[in-house]
PDB file of C-alpha atoms and ligand atoms in Angstrom:
ATOM      1  CA  MET G   1     -12.644  22.133   6.054  1.00 53.00           C
ATOM      2  CA  GLU G   2     -13.260  21.596   2.383  1.00 59.00           C
ATOM      3  CA  MET G   3     -14.515  18.093   1.593  1.00 67.00           C
ATOM      4  CA  THR G   4     -12.648  16.061  -0.977  1.00 76.00           C
ATOM      5  CA  GLN G   5     -13.400  12.789  -2.667  1.00 92.00           C
ATOM      6  CA  THR G   6     -11.251  10.260  -0.896  1.00 97.00           C
ATOM      7  CA  GLN G   7      -9.675   7.413  -2.832  1.00 98.00           C
ATOM      8  CA  ILE G   8      -8.710   4.459  -0.678  1.00 98.00           C
ATOM      9  CA  ILE G   9      -6.060   2.302  -2.324  1.00 98.00           C
ATOM     10  CA  ALA G  10      -4.801  -0.999  -0.928  1.00 98.00           C
ATOM     11  CA  VAL G  11      -1.410  -2.241  -2.069  1.00 98.00           C
ATOM     12  CA  ALA G  12      -1.593  -5.993  -1.766  1.00 98.00           C
ATOM     13  CA  ASN G  13       0.153  -9.203  -2.720  1.00 96.00           C
ATOM     14  CA  HIS G  14       0.693 -12.032  -0.267  1.00 95.00           C
ATOM     15  CA  LYS G  15       3.999 -12.775  -1.905  1.00 94.00           C
ATOM     16  CA  GLY G  16       6.652 -11.315   0.382  1.00 95.00           C
ATOM     17  CA  GLY G  17       9.142  -8.712  -0.751  1.00 95.00           C
ATOM     18  CA  CYS G  18       7.473  -7.856  -4.056  1.00 96.00           C
ATOM     19  CA  GLY G  19       7.500  -4.093  -3.456  1.00 98.00           C
ATOM     20  CA  LYS G  20       4.259  -3.312  -1.594  1.00 98.00           C
ATOM     21  CA  THR G  21       5.804  -1.041   1.016  1.00 98.00           C
ATOM     22  CA  SER G  22       8.085   0.853  -1.344  1.00 98.00           C
ATOM     23  CA  THR G  23       5.101   1.446  -3.633  1.00 98.00           C
ATOM     24  CA  VAL G  24       3.009   2.831  -0.756  1.00 98.00           C
ATOM     25  CA  VAL G  25       5.795   5.049   0.563  1.00 98.00           C
ATOM     26  CA  HIS G  26       6.901   6.572  -2.730  1.00 98.00           C
ATOM     27  CA  LEU G  27       3.428   6.878  -4.149  1.00 98.00           C
ATOM     28  CA  ALA G  28       2.497   8.797  -0.997  1.00 98.00           C
ATOM     29  CA  ALA G  29       5.383  11.227  -1.518  1.00 98.00           C
ATOM     30  CA  GLU G  30       4.509  11.753  -5.191  1.00 98.00           C
ATOM     31  CA  LEU G  31       0.820  12.307  -4.494  1.00 98.00           C
ATOM     32  CA  VAL G  32       1.778  15.040  -2.048  1.00 98.00           C
ATOM     33  CA  GLU G  33       3.989  16.516  -4.759  1.00 97.00           C
ATOM     34  CA  SER G  34       0.856  16.649  -6.943  1.00 97.00           C
ATOM     35  CA  GLY G  35      -0.873  18.652  -4.225  1.00 97.00           C
ATOM     36  CA  LYS G  36      -2.789  15.818  -2.564  1.00 97.00           C
ATOM     37  CA  LYS G  37      -3.368  15.191   1.122  1.00 97.00           C
ATOM     38  CA  VAL G  38      -2.341  11.640   1.951  1.00 98.00           C
ATOM     39  CA  LEU G  39      -2.728   9.165   4.799  1.00 98.00           C
ATOM     40  CA  VAL G  40      -0.740   5.938   4.970  1.00 98.00           C
ATOM     41  CA  VAL G  41      -2.248   3.079   6.965  1.00 98.00           C
ATOM     42  CA  ASP G  42       0.301   0.431   7.905  1.00 98.00           C
ATOM     43  CA  LEU G  43      -1.349  -2.971   8.373  1.00 98.00           C
ATOM     44  CA  ASP G  44       1.860  -4.992   8.449  1.00 98.00           C
ATOM     45  CA  PRO G  45       3.282  -6.409  11.723  1.00 97.00           C
ATOM     46  CA  GLN G  46       6.740  -5.764  10.223  1.00 97.00           C
ATOM     47  CA  ALA G  47       5.801  -2.053  10.170  1.00 98.00           C
ATOM     48  CA  ASN G  48       8.250  -1.256   7.387  1.00 98.00           C
ATOM     49  CA  ALA G  49       6.272   1.694   6.056  1.00 98.00           C
ATOM     50  CA  SER G  50       6.123   3.124   9.595  1.00 98.00           C
ATOM     51  CA  LEU G  51       9.863   2.685  10.025  1.00 98.00           C
ATOM     52  CA  HIS G  52      10.371   4.643   6.813  1.00 98.00           C
ATOM     53  CA  ILE G  53       8.017   7.566   7.190  1.00 98.00           C
ATOM     54  CA  GLY G  54       7.357   7.645  10.937  1.00 98.00           C
ATOM     55  CA  THR G  55       9.281   9.861  13.334  1.00 97.00           C
ATOM     56  CA  LYS G  56       8.834   7.394  16.222  1.00 97.00           C
ATOM     57  CA  HIS G  57       9.740   3.751  16.532  1.00 97.00           C
ATOM     58  CA  PRO G  58       6.569   1.672  16.013  1.00 96.00           C
ATOM     59  CA  SER G  59       7.141  -0.145  19.325  1.00 95.00           C
ATOM     60  CA  GLU G  60       6.861   3.185  21.158  1.00 97.00           C
ATOM     61  CA  VAL G  61       3.576   4.178  19.585  1.00 98.00           C
ATOM     62  CA  GLU G  62       0.639   3.649  21.917  1.00 96.00           C
ATOM     63  CA  VAL G  63      -2.190   3.511  19.425  1.00 98.00           C
ATOM     64  CA  THR G  64      -1.335   1.778  16.165  1.00 98.00           C
ATOM     65  CA  SER G  65      -3.535   0.125  13.556  1.00 98.00           C
ATOM     66  CA  ALA G  66      -3.549  -2.932  15.854  1.00 97.00           C
ATOM     67  CA  GLU G  67      -5.283  -1.104  18.716  1.00 97.00           C
ATOM     68  CA  LEU G  68      -7.479   0.811  16.303  1.00 97.00           C
ATOM     69  CA  LEU G  69      -8.753  -2.428  14.802  1.00 97.00           C
ATOM     70  CA  SER G  70      -9.212  -4.426  17.964  1.00 94.00           C
ATOM     71  CA  SER G  71     -10.734  -1.813  20.262  1.00 92.00           C
ATOM     72  CA  ASP G  72     -14.431  -1.065  20.581  1.00 86.00           C
ATOM     73  CA  ASN G  73     -13.569   2.479  21.607  1.00 85.00           C
ATOM     74  CA  ASN G  74     -13.068   5.079  18.949  1.00 89.00           C
ATOM     75  CA  LEU G  75      -9.304   5.442  18.882  1.00 96.00           C
ATOM     76  CA  LEU G  76      -9.017   7.040  15.471  1.00 96.00           C
ATOM     77  CA  ILE G  77      -7.884  10.447  16.717  1.00 96.00           C
ATOM     78  CA  ASP G  78      -5.198   8.815  18.873  1.00 97.00           C
ATOM     79  CA  ALA G  79      -4.036   6.556  16.062  1.00 98.00           C
ATOM     80  CA  LEU G  80      -3.711   9.340  13.530  1.00 98.00           C
ATOM     81  CA  GLU G  81      -0.206  10.819  13.449  1.00 97.00           C
ATOM     82  CA  GLU G  82       0.161  13.964  11.386  1.00 97.00           C
ATOM     83  CA  GLU G  83       3.832  14.504  12.066  1.00 96.00           C
ATOM     84  CA  THR G  84       5.974  12.232   9.896  1.00 98.00           C
ATOM     85  CA  SER G  85       9.276  12.457   8.037  1.00 97.00           C
ATOM     86  CA  PHE G  86       7.254  13.095   4.889  1.00 97.00           C
ATOM     87  CA  ARG G  87       5.639  16.497   4.518  1.00 94.00           C
ATOM     88  CA  ASN G  88       1.837  16.288   4.280  1.00 95.00           C
ATOM     89  CA  VAL G  89       1.765  12.538   4.743  1.00 98.00           C
ATOM     90  CA  SER G  90      -0.117  11.361   7.826  1.00 98.00           C
ATOM     91  CA  LEU G  91       0.369   7.898   9.252  1.00 98.00           C
ATOM     92  CA  ILE G  92      -1.444   5.239  11.211  1.00 98.00           C
ATOM     93  CA  TYR G  93       1.445   3.129  12.466  1.00 98.00           C
ATOM     94  CA  GLY G  94       1.722  -0.613  12.139  1.00 98.00           C
ATOM     95  CA  SER G  95       3.049  -2.755  14.966  1.00 97.00           C
ATOM     96  CA  LEU G  96       3.969  -6.255  16.024  1.00 96.00           C
ATOM     97  CA  ASN G  97       0.673  -6.354  17.920  1.00 96.00           C
ATOM     98  CA  LEU G  98      -1.076  -6.807  14.582  1.00 96.00           C
ATOM     99  CA  GLY G  99      -0.248 -10.497  14.943  1.00 94.00           C
ATOM    100  CA  LYS G 100      -2.703 -10.757  17.833  1.00 95.00           C
ATOM    101  CA  THR G 101      -5.225  -8.526  16.093  1.00 96.00           C
ATOM    102  CA  GLU G 102      -6.048 -11.198  13.527  1.00 93.00           C
ATOM    103  CA  ASP G 103      -7.061 -13.651  16.272  1.00 93.00           C
ATOM    104  CA  GLN G 104      -8.991 -10.997  18.176  1.00 94.00           C
ATOM    105  CA  LEU G 105     -10.955  -9.949  15.104  1.00 95.00           C
ATOM    106  CA  LYS G 106     -11.772 -13.534  14.285  1.00 92.00           C
ATOM    107  CA  GLU G 107     -13.051 -14.178  17.773  1.00 92.00           C
ATOM    108  CA  TYR G 108     -14.766 -10.978  18.795  1.00 90.00           C
ATOM    109  CA  SER G 109     -15.764  -8.944  15.778  1.00 91.00           C
ATOM    110  CA  PRO G 110     -19.216  -9.452  14.266  1.00 91.00           C
ATOM    111  CA  ARG G 111     -17.712  -8.429  10.940  1.00 94.00           C
ATOM    112  CA  PRO G 112     -14.052  -9.402  11.162  1.00 96.00           C
ATOM    113  CA  ASN G 113     -13.227  -8.277   7.626  1.00 97.00           C
ATOM    114  CA  GLU G 114     -14.886  -4.879   7.856  1.00 97.00           C
ATOM    115  CA  GLU G 115     -13.396  -3.355  11.008  1.00 97.00           C
ATOM    116  CA  LEU G 116     -10.953  -1.134   9.121  1.00 98.00           C
ATOM    117  CA  LYS G 117     -13.646   0.155   6.818  1.00 97.00           C
ATOM    118  CA  SER G 118     -15.824   1.254   9.710  1.00 96.00           C
ATOM    119  CA  LYS G 119     -12.897   2.672  11.677  1.00 97.00           C
ATOM    120  CA  LEU G 120     -11.700   4.809   8.737  1.00 97.00           C
ATOM    121  CA  GLU G 121     -15.157   6.063   7.819  1.00 96.00           C
ATOM    122  CA  PRO G 122     -14.743   9.466   9.593  1.00 96.00           C
ATOM    123  CA  LEU G 123     -11.703  10.228   7.403  1.00 96.00           C
ATOM    124  CA  VAL G 124     -13.588   9.974   4.148  1.00 95.00           C
ATOM    125  CA  GLY G 125     -13.741  13.482   2.723  1.00 95.00           C
ATOM    126  CA  ILE G 126     -10.698  14.627   4.722  1.00 96.00           C
ATOM    127  CA  TYR G 127      -7.817  13.017   2.806  1.00 97.00           C
ATOM    128  CA  ASP G 128      -7.498  12.844  -0.964  1.00 97.00           C
ATOM    129  CA  PHE G 129      -5.791   9.470  -0.725  1.00 98.00           C
ATOM    130  CA  ILE G 130      -5.594   6.774   1.903  1.00 98.00           C
ATOM    131  CA  LEU G 131      -2.937   4.201   1.022  1.00 98.00           C
ATOM    132  CA  ILE G 132      -3.000   0.890   2.869  1.00 98.00           C
ATOM    133  CA  ASP G 133       0.156  -1.207   3.102  1.00 98.00           C
ATOM    134  CA  CYS G 134      -0.747  -4.891   3.464  1.00 98.00           C
ATOM    135  CA  PRO G 135       1.235  -7.681   5.114  1.00 98.00           C
ATOM    136  CA  PRO G 136       2.494 -10.607   3.017  1.00 97.00           C
ATOM    137  CA  SER G 137      -0.525 -12.815   3.686  1.00 94.00           C
ATOM    138  CA  LEU G 138      -4.097 -13.195   2.483  1.00 91.00           C
ATOM    139  CA  LYS G 139      -5.553 -13.386   5.957  1.00 94.00           C
ATOM    140  CA  ILE G 140      -7.840 -11.053   7.872  1.00 96.00           C
ATOM    141  CA  LEU G 141      -5.602  -7.965   7.756  1.00 98.00           C
ATOM    142  CA  THR G 142      -5.397  -7.991   3.968  1.00 98.00           C
ATOM    143  CA  SER G 143      -9.132  -8.727   3.784  1.00 98.00           C
ATOM    144  CA  ASN G 144      -9.732  -5.674   5.960  1.00 98.00           C
ATOM    145  CA  ALA G 145      -7.672  -3.532   3.600  1.00 98.00           C
ATOM    146  CA  LEU G 146      -9.495  -4.858   0.546  1.00 98.00           C
ATOM    147  CA  SER G 147     -12.896  -4.428   2.177  1.00 98.00           C
ATOM    148  CA  ALA G 148     -12.107  -0.801   2.995  1.00 98.00           C
ATOM    149  CA  ALA G 149     -10.540   0.073  -0.367  1.00 98.00           C
ATOM    150  CA  ASP G 150     -11.944   1.531  -3.560  1.00 98.00           C
ATOM    151  CA  SER G 151      -9.147  -0.039  -5.535  1.00 98.00           C
ATOM    152  CA  VAL G 152      -6.120  -2.272  -5.260  1.00 98.00           C
ATOM    153  CA  ILE G 153      -2.645  -2.123  -6.741  1.00 98.00           C
ATOM    154  CA  ILE G 154      -0.805  -5.429  -7.121  1.00 97.00           C
ATOM    155  CA  PRO G 155       2.981  -5.072  -7.245  1.00 97.00           C
ATOM    156  CA  ILE G 156       4.739  -7.953  -8.966  1.00 96.00           C
ATOM    157  CA  GLU G 157       8.450  -8.573  -8.700  1.00 95.00           C
ATOM    158  CA  SER G 158       9.473  -8.677 -12.310  1.00 94.00           C
ATOM    159  CA  GLY G 159      13.043  -9.838 -11.968  1.00 83.00           C
ATOM    160  CA  SER G 160      12.024 -12.999 -10.122  1.00 84.00           C
ATOM    161  CA  GLN G 161      10.969 -16.221 -11.849  1.00 81.00           C
ATOM    162  CA  TYR G 162       8.481 -16.691  -8.989  1.00 84.00           C
ATOM    163  CA  GLY G 163       7.087 -13.189  -9.379  1.00 82.00           C
ATOM    164  CA  LEU G 164       3.651 -14.438 -10.364  1.00 88.00           C
ATOM    165  CA  TYR G 165       3.466 -17.200  -7.812  1.00 85.00           C
ATOM    166  CA  GLY G 166       0.087 -17.134  -6.068  1.00 87.00           C
ATOM    167  CA  VAL G 167      -1.258 -14.215  -8.044  1.00 92.00           C
ATOM    168  CA  THR G 168      -4.310 -16.187  -9.203  1.00 92.00           C
ATOM    169  CA  ASP G 169      -5.111 -16.886  -5.527  1.00 93.00           C
ATOM    170  CA  LEU G 170      -4.967 -13.153  -4.959  1.00 95.00           C
ATOM    171  CA  ILE G 171      -7.316 -12.466  -7.874  1.00 96.00           C
ATOM    172  CA  ASN G 172      -9.732 -15.106  -6.548  1.00 96.00           C
ATOM    173  CA  HIS G 173      -9.522 -13.539  -3.116  1.00 96.00           C
ATOM    174  CA  ILE G 174     -10.346 -10.121  -4.565  1.00 97.00           C
ATOM    175  CA  SER G 175     -13.416 -11.648  -6.269  1.00 96.00           C
ATOM    176  CA  LYS G 176     -14.561 -13.021  -2.916  1.00 97.00           C
ATOM    177  CA  ILE G 177     -14.077  -9.635  -1.255  1.00 97.00           C
ATOM    178  CA  ASN G 178     -16.162  -8.134  -4.057  1.00 97.00           C
ATOM    179  CA  ARG G 179     -19.163  -9.842  -2.455  1.00 97.00           C
ATOM    180  CA  ILE G 180     -18.789  -7.645   0.632  1.00 96.00           C
ATOM    181  CA  ASN G 181     -17.191  -4.678  -1.179  1.00 98.00           C
ATOM    182  CA  PRO G 182     -18.641  -4.474  -4.690  1.00 97.00           C
ATOM    183  CA  ASN G 183     -16.806  -1.145  -5.231  1.00 93.00           C
ATOM    184  CA  LEU G 184     -13.361  -2.703  -5.120  1.00 97.00           C
ATOM    185  CA  LYS G 185     -11.628  -2.649  -8.467  1.00 96.00           C
ATOM    186  CA  LEU G 186      -8.193  -3.572  -9.682  1.00 97.00           C
ATOM    187  CA  LEU G 187      -6.436  -0.260 -10.295  1.00 98.00           C
ATOM    188  CA  GLY G 188      -3.444  -1.943 -11.842  1.00 98.00           C
ATOM    189  CA  THR G 189      -0.647  -4.455 -11.725  1.00 97.00           C
ATOM    190  CA  LEU G 190       2.780  -2.939 -11.298  1.00 98.00           C
ATOM    191  CA  LEU G 191       6.055  -4.506 -12.381  1.00 97.00           C
ATOM    192  CA  ILE G 192       8.761  -3.844  -9.784  1.00 97.00           C
ATOM    193  CA  LYS G 193      12.495  -4.266 -10.382  1.00 97.00           C
ATOM    194  CA  HIS G 194      11.683  -4.412 -14.058  1.00 96.00           C
ATOM    195  CA  ASP G 195      14.376  -4.356 -16.715  1.00 95.00           C
ATOM    196  CA  LYS G 196      13.002  -4.821 -20.187  1.00 89.00           C
ATOM    197  CA  ARG G 197      16.361  -6.042 -21.511  1.00 93.00           C
ATOM    198  CA  GLN G 198      16.149  -9.117 -19.309  1.00 93.00           C
ATOM    199  CA  ASN G 199      14.362 -12.212 -20.547  1.00 92.00           C
ATOM    200  CA  VAL G 200      12.900 -13.100 -17.129  1.00 91.00           C
ATOM    201  CA  CYS G 201      11.320  -9.657 -16.960  1.00 94.00           C
ATOM    202  CA  LYS G 202       9.895  -9.989 -20.462  1.00 94.00           C
ATOM    203  CA  LEU G 203       8.397 -13.380 -19.604  1.00 93.00           C
ATOM    204  CA  ILE G 204       6.878 -12.109 -16.361  1.00 93.00           C
ATOM    205  CA  GLN G 205       5.492  -9.083 -18.194  1.00 95.00           C
ATOM    206  CA  ASP G 206       3.807 -11.262 -20.861  1.00 94.00           C
ATOM    207  CA  GLU G 207       2.461 -13.673 -18.300  1.00 93.00           C
ATOM    208  CA  THR G 208       1.094 -10.850 -16.143  1.00 94.00           C
ATOM    209  CA  GLU G 209      -0.586  -9.429 -19.224  1.00 94.00           C
ATOM    210  CA  ASN G 210      -2.142 -12.830 -19.982  1.00 93.00           C
ATOM    211  CA  THR G 211      -3.185 -13.902 -16.503  1.00 92.00           C
ATOM    212  CA  VAL G 212      -4.175 -10.670 -14.765  1.00 94.00           C
ATOM    213  CA  GLY G 213      -3.915  -7.760 -17.187  1.00 94.00           C
ATOM    214  CA  TYR G 214      -4.371  -4.154 -16.065  1.00 96.00           C
ATOM    215  CA  LEU G 215      -0.610  -3.546 -16.282  1.00 97.00           C
ATOM    216  CA  PHE G 216       0.508  -0.011 -15.663  1.00 98.00           C
ATOM    217  CA  ASN G 217       2.514   1.346 -18.582  1.00 98.00           C
ATOM    218  CA  THR G 218       4.966   2.562 -15.990  1.00 98.00           C
ATOM    219  CA  THR G 219       7.349  -0.027 -14.606  1.00 98.00           C
ATOM    220  CA  ILE G 220       9.669   0.437 -11.637  1.00 98.00           C
ATOM    221  CA  PRO G 221      13.365  -0.209 -12.281  1.00 98.00           C
ATOM    222  CA  THR G 222      15.806  -1.728  -9.815  1.00 97.00           C
ATOM    223  CA  SER G 223      17.675   0.854  -7.790  1.00 98.00           C
ATOM    224  CA  THR G 224      19.627   0.776  -4.547  1.00 98.00           C
ATOM    225  CA  LYS G 225      18.169   4.242  -3.928  1.00 98.00           C
ATOM    226  CA  VAL G 226      15.043   2.486  -2.659  1.00 98.00           C
ATOM    227  CA  ASN G 227      17.012   0.985   0.224  1.00 98.00           C
ATOM    228  CA  GLN G 228      18.963   4.200   0.771  1.00 98.00           C
ATOM    229  CA  ALA G 229      15.758   6.214   0.996  1.00 98.00           C
ATOM    230  CA  ALA G 230      14.409   3.801   3.626  1.00 98.00           C
ATOM    231  CA  ILE G 231      17.562   3.996   5.732  1.00 97.00           C
ATOM    232  CA  LEU G 232      17.650   7.797   5.524  1.00 97.00           C
ATOM    233  CA  LYS G 233      13.853   8.024   6.097  1.00 97.00           C
ATOM    234  CA  GLN G 234      13.596  10.130   2.977  1.00 98.00           C
ATOM    235  CA  SER G 235      11.497  10.260  -0.137  1.00 98.00           C
ATOM    236  CA  LEU G 236      13.166   9.654  -3.486  1.00 98.00           C
ATOM    237  CA  ILE G 237      12.320  13.262  -4.248  1.00 98.00           C
ATOM    238  CA  ALA G 238      14.517  14.409  -1.375  1.00 98.00           C
ATOM    239  CA  LEU G 239      17.188  11.827  -2.126  1.00 98.00           C
ATOM    240  CA  ASP G 240      17.587  12.305  -5.857  1.00 98.00           C
ATOM    241  CA  LYS G 241      14.827  14.175  -7.617  1.00 97.00           C
ATOM    242  CA  LYS G 242      16.081  13.493 -11.130  1.00 98.00           C
ATOM    243  CA  SER G 243      16.939   9.797 -10.724  1.00 98.00           C
ATOM    244  CA  LYS G 244      15.353   7.199 -12.960  1.00 98.00           C
ATOM    245  CA  ILE G 245      13.640   5.494 -10.035  1.00 98.00           C
ATOM    246  CA  ARG G 246      12.103   8.749  -8.776  1.00 98.00           C
ATOM    247  CA  LEU G 247      10.864   9.649 -12.233  1.00 98.00           C
ATOM    248  CA  ALA G 248       9.304   6.191 -12.486  1.00 98.00           C
ATOM    249  CA  PHE G 249       7.263   6.776  -9.318  1.00 98.00           C
ATOM    250  CA  GLN G 250       6.277  10.175 -10.670  1.00 98.00           C
ATOM    251  CA  ASP G 251       5.068   8.571 -13.921  1.00 98.00           C
ATOM    252  CA  LEU G 252       3.208   5.934 -11.950  1.00 98.00           C
ATOM    253  CA  THR G 253       1.447   8.621  -9.943  1.00 98.00           C
ATOM    254  CA  ASN G 254       0.391  10.480 -13.068  1.00 98.00           C
ATOM    255  CA  GLU G 255      -0.880   7.258 -14.544  1.00 98.00           C
ATOM    256  CA  ILE G 256      -2.871   6.487 -11.390  1.00 98.00           C
ATOM    257  CA  LEU G 257      -4.380   9.988 -11.382  1.00 97.00           C
ATOM    258  CA  MET G 258      -5.367   9.458 -15.036  1.00 96.00           C
ATOM    259  CA  ARG G 259      -6.914   6.038 -14.348  1.00 96.00           C
ATOM    260  CA  LEU G 260      -8.968   7.448 -11.490  1.00 95.00           C
ATOM    261  CA  LYS G 261     -10.394  10.292 -13.560  1.00 89.00           C
TER     262      LYS G 261
HETATM  263  N1  ATP O   1      12.731  -0.866  -7.254  1.00 79.03           N
HETATM  264  C1  ATP O   1      13.501  -1.440  -6.348  1.00 79.03           C
HETATM  265  N2  ATP O   1      14.845  -1.560  -6.568  1.00 79.03           N
HETATM  266  C2  ATP O   1      15.638  -2.148  -5.643  1.00 79.03           C
HETATM  267  N3  ATP O   1      15.198  -2.630  -4.476  1.00 79.03           N
HETATM  268  C3  ATP O   1      13.876  -2.539  -4.207  1.00 79.03           C
HETATM  269  C4  ATP O   1      12.971  -1.942  -5.122  1.00 79.03           C
HETATM  270  N4  ATP O   1      11.734  -2.001  -4.571  1.00 79.03           N
HETATM  271  C5  ATP O   1      11.870  -2.593  -3.395  1.00 79.03           C
HETATM  272  N5  ATP O   1      13.158  -2.921  -3.157  1.00 79.03           N
HETATM  273  C6  ATP O   1      13.703  -3.578  -1.973  1.00 79.03           C
HETATM  274  O1  ATP O   1      13.223  -4.907  -1.942  1.00 79.03           O
HETATM  275  C7  ATP O   1      12.833  -5.269  -0.634  1.00 79.03           C
HETATM  276  C8  ATP O   1      11.337  -5.586  -0.608  1.00 79.03           C
HETATM  277  O2  ATP O   1      10.611  -4.420  -0.954  1.00 79.03           O
HETATM  278  P1  ATP O   1       9.335  -3.980  -0.126  1.00 79.03           P
HETATM  279  O3  ATP O   1       9.663  -3.943   1.321  1.00 79.03           O
HETATM  280  O4  ATP O   1       8.779  -2.778  -0.740  1.00 79.03           O
HETATM  281  O5  ATP O   1       8.393  -5.248  -0.420  1.00 79.03           O
HETATM  282  P2  ATP O   1       7.109  -5.733   0.365  1.00 79.03           P
HETATM  283  O6  ATP O   1       6.231  -6.404  -0.623  1.00 79.03           O
HETATM  284  O7  ATP O   1       6.517  -4.618   1.137  1.00 79.03           O
HETATM  285  O8  ATP O   1       7.714  -6.798   1.382  1.00 79.03           O
HETATM  286  P3  ATP O   1       6.916  -7.545   2.552  1.00 79.03           P
HETATM  287  O9  ATP O   1       6.068  -8.573   1.878  1.00 79.03           O
HETATM  288  O10 ATP O   1       7.977  -8.131   3.426  1.00 79.03           O
HETATM  289  O11 ATP O   1       6.094  -6.514   3.251  1.00 79.03           O
HETATM  290  C9  ATP O   1      13.213  -4.096   0.265  1.00 79.03           C
HETATM  291  O12 ATP O   1      14.490  -4.304   0.789  1.00 79.03           O
HETATM  292  C10 ATP O   1      13.223  -2.925  -0.692  1.00 79.03           C
HETATM  293  O13 ATP O   1      14.083  -1.905  -0.249  1.00 79.03           O
HETATM  294 MG1   MG O   2       6.027  -4.513   3.168  1.00 79.03          MG
END
């Protein structure tokens, strides 16, 4: 097999419902559209990304990211699912068991924050992109994602007045992780449900620019197609290739590919 340079991207923000999972899912589909080989790693007990792109129910999957992380045995081959609803997107499922995994890592792992990094090591050179969907917390699972990643995308809910709540904690957390993973860089902040005609969105945009920076030029508009796509287990490309929301994810992908050059 030809070796490629693998980019590992974590999508993180401990604020719930800001668009992490939809970013992972639709970025994955667009990267494939650009000819890339993609793996999604679901680190969220809610397993929303798995529900969207998986062909099985997460509760029926024997080896998920939870078992992968907490076992001393090498379960990578068993955890890796190549058949998904998305062509050329592989998946390591998330599961409710991830709740226990945090405690297990804390108690038994010599390097509780670096389990994922070591477990994914054999896949470096195989996939072009590994996208990690984080849970809405800053605890050990998110630290594992950030320790394994080359870069991080921070989605920010633009339409919400609380969109930036806690984002400085996240930036501080990333700085701390930089001590164990000096490679980790902020790939960009991404405004989700953004509508530039709305004052709240404009305020959040300015404040993001001032407090964090690294804003992607692309912003993601509000669209019910995001929910539809999840229910139908489809990509936005399959659902409505020419829609504004799909084109936004396409632009985002091009921008990411440019930034990584
Ligand atoms: N651009 C959008 N337009 C409309 N709805 C959206 C958009 N992006 C996400 N949503 C919806 O908002 C909700 C939260 O999005 P998503 O699940 O991606 O966030 P999350 O950060 O992963 O949440 P959690 O913290 O619970 O994991 C979902 O119901 C999703 O379908
Ligand atoms: Mg999510």
